[in-house]
XYZ file of C-alpha atoms in Angstrom:
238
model
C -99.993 -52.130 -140.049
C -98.828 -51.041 -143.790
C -99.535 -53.474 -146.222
C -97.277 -55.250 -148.589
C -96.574 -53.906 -151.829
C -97.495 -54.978 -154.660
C -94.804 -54.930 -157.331
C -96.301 -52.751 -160.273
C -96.604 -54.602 -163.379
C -94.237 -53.849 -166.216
C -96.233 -54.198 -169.000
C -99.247 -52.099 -167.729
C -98.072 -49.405 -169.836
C -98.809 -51.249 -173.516
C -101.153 -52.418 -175.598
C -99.783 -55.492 -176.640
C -100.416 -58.532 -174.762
C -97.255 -59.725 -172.180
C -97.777 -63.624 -174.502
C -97.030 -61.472 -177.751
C -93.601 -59.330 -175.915
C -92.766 -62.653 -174.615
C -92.808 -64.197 -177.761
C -90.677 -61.242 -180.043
C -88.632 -60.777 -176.780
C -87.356 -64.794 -177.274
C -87.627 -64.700 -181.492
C -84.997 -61.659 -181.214
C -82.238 -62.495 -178.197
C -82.405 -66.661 -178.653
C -82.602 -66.846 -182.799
C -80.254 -65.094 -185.156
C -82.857 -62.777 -186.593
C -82.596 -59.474 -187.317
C -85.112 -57.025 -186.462
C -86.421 -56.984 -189.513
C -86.580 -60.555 -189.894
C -88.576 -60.484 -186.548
C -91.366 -58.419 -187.961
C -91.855 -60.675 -191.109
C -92.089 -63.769 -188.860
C -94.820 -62.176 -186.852
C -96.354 -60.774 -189.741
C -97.078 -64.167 -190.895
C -98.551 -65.182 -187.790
C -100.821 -62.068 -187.763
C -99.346 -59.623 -185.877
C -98.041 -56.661 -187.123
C -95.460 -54.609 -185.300
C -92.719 -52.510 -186.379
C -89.081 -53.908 -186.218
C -88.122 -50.703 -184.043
C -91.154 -52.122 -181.671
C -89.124 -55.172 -181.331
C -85.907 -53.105 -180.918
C -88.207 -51.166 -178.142
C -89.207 -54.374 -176.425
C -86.404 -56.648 -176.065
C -84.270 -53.365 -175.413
C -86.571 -52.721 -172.142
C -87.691 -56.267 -171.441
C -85.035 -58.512 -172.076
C -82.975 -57.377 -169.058
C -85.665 -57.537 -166.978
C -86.587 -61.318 -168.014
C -83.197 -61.888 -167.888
C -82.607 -60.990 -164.121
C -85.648 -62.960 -163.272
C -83.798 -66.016 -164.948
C -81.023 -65.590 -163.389
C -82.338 -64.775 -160.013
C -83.786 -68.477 -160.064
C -80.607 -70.210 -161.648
C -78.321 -68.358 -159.184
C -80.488 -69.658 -156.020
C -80.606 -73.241 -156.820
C -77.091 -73.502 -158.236
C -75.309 -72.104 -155.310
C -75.480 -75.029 -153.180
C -73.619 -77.003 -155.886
C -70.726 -77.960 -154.406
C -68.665 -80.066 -157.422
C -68.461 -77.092 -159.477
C -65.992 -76.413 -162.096
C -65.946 -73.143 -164.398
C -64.473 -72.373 -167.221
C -63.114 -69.059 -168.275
C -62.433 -67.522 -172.103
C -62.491 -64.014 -173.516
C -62.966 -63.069 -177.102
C -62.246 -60.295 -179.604
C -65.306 -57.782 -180.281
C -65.163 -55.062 -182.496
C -66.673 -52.302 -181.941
C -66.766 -49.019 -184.274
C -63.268 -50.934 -185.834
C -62.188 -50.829 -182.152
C -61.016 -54.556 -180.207
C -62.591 -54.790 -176.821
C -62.816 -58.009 -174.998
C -65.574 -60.214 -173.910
C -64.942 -62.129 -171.234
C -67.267 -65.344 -170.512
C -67.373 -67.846 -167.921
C -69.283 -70.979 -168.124
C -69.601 -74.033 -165.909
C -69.169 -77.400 -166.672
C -72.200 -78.062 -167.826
C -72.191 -75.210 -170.758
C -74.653 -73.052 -168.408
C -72.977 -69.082 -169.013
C -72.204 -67.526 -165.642
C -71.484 -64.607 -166.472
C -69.893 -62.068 -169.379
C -68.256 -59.030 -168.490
C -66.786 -56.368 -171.460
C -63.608 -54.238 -171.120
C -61.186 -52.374 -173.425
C -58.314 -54.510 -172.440
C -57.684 -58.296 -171.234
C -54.705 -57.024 -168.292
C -54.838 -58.283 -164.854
C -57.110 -55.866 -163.531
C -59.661 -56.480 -166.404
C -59.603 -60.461 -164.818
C -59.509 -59.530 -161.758
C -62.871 -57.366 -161.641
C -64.202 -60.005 -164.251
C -63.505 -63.021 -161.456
C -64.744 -60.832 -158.206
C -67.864 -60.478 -159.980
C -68.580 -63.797 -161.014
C -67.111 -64.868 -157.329
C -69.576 -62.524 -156.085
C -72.894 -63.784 -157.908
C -72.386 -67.284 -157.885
C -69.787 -68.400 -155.106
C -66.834 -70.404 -154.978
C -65.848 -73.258 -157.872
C -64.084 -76.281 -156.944
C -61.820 -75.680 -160.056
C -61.282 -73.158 -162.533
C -59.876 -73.449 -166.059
C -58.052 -71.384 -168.021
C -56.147 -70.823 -171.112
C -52.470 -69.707 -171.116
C -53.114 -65.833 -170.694
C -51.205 -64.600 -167.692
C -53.541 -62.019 -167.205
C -55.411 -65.325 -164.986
C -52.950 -66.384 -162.805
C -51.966 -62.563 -161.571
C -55.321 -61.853 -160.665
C -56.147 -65.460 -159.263
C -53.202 -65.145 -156.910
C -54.121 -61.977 -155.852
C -58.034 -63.561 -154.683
C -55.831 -66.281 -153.109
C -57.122 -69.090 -155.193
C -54.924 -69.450 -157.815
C -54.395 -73.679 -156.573
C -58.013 -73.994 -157.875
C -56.879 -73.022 -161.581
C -56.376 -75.690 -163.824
C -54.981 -75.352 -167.889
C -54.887 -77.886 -170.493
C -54.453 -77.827 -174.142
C -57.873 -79.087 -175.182
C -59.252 -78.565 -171.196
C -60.873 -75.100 -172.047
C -63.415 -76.378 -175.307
C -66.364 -76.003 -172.923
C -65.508 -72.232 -172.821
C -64.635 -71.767 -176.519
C -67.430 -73.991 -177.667
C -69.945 -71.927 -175.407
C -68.679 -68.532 -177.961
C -70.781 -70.004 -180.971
C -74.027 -69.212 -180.297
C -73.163 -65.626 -179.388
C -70.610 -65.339 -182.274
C -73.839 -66.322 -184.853
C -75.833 -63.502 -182.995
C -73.419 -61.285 -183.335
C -73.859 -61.480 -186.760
C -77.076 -61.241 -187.736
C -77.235 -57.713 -185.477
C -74.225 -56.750 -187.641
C -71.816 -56.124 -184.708
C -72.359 -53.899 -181.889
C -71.461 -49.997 -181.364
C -71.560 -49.287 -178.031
C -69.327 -51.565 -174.699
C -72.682 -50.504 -173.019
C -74.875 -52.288 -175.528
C -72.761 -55.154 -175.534
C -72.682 -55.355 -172.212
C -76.418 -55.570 -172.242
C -76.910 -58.178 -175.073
C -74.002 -60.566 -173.871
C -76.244 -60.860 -170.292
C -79.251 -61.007 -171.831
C -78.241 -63.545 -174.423
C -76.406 -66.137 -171.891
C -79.320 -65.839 -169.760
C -81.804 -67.057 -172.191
C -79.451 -69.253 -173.911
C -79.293 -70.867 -170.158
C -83.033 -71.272 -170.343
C -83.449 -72.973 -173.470
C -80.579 -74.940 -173.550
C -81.330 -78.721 -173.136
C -78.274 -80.514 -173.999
C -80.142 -82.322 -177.157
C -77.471 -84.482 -177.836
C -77.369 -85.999 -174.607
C -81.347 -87.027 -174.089
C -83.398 -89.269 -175.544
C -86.230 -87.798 -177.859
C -88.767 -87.748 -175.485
C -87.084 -86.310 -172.169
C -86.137 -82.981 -174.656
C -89.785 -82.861 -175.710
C -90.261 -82.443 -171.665
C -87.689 -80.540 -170.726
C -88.549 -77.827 -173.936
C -92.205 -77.706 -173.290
C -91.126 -77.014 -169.317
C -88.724 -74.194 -170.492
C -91.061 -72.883 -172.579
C -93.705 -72.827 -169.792
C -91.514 -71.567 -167.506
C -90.553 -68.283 -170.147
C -94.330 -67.343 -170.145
C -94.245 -67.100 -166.409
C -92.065 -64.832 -166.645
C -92.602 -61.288 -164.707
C -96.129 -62.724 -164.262
């Protein structure tokens, strides 16, 4: 009888400990620091590293933190039944070039997912909308803005009844852009679709984690739920 394996631990090959990769791995993808700024934060705490080790981490960690993230979210949230999303692209430039990100988020601000393409036709929302379908299952409604790229590509997955649009019903979605937009510029924009690819899911994964919906709890249920997410993140690949 073979025995089970063991999944091989990804941080067997440095010297660092995982608390420390952990730690610059959240600094870099949930703050708006630079790499640089990184380094000097660390450096006061009494760890030197150099900012391309912190480009080297969160480069080879971050997706893999992320997927675990995701891997739990995605389970428990699939069974949700009363769920609406919300759907927005935005303008990225890249080498002085427009691509689009597309982002959908449910109605709770958690980001589903973000997707990247050179153009916002139907076919870009339709791949963009099988793949969310795909992850996270079907949505009781889905809301829109007025781009007709939606409806051509929701009538072609036969659930363009579900879509909803509204003047002011999409702010979940464009609301849910800040946090990435502010990222986006402390990194100084992006030069690759690839590499934004990779930083958008990254960034709405951990965003997911950390995100308590201040405004909403008293003082002392956010102390709770922070100190949880933050116990949860250094569980992570553990």
């Amino acid at each position: 009888m073979s025995r089970p394996r063991i999944p091989a631990n990804p941080f067997r090959y440095f010297h660092s400990s995982p608390e420390v990769i952990r730690l610059v791995v959240m600094m870099y993808v949930r703050f708006p620091l630079s790499l640089r700024n990184v380094e000097d934060l660390l450096f006061e705490r009494g760890i030197d590293i150099c900012h391309e080790t912190v480009r080297l981490w969160w480069n080879r960690f971050g997706p893999l933190f992320a997927a675990d993230i995701r891997r739990q979210r995605v389970s428990r949230m699939k069974g949700f039944r009363h769920w609406r999303w919300h759907l927005d692209e935005v303008y990225v430039k890249i080498n002085g070039e427009t691509h689009y990100l597309w982002r959908a988020v449910d109605h709770e601000g958690e980001v589903l997912e973000s997707y990247v393409t050179k153009t916002r036709d139907k076919g870009a929302a339709l791949r963009f909308i099988r793949k969310a379908l795909r992850r996270h299952g079907r949505a009781e409604a889905i809301v829109t803005d007025g781009l007709k790229s939606y409806p051509a590509a929701m009538r072609e997955l036969g659930n363009e009844a579900r879509r909803e649009v509204g003047r002011h019903a999409n702010n979940r979605a464009e609301n849910s852009h800040l946090p990435f937009r502010r990222r986006e510029r402390a990194m100084q924009r992006f030069r690759r679709m690839k590499s934004l690819q990779k930083f958008a899911s990254v960034h709405g994964s951990v965003y997911n984690h950390f995100n308590q919906e201040r405004h909403l709890v008293d003082r002392q249920t956010y102390k709770l739920r922070r100190s949880a997410a933050l116990a949860e993140w250094q569980n992570l690949m553990a």
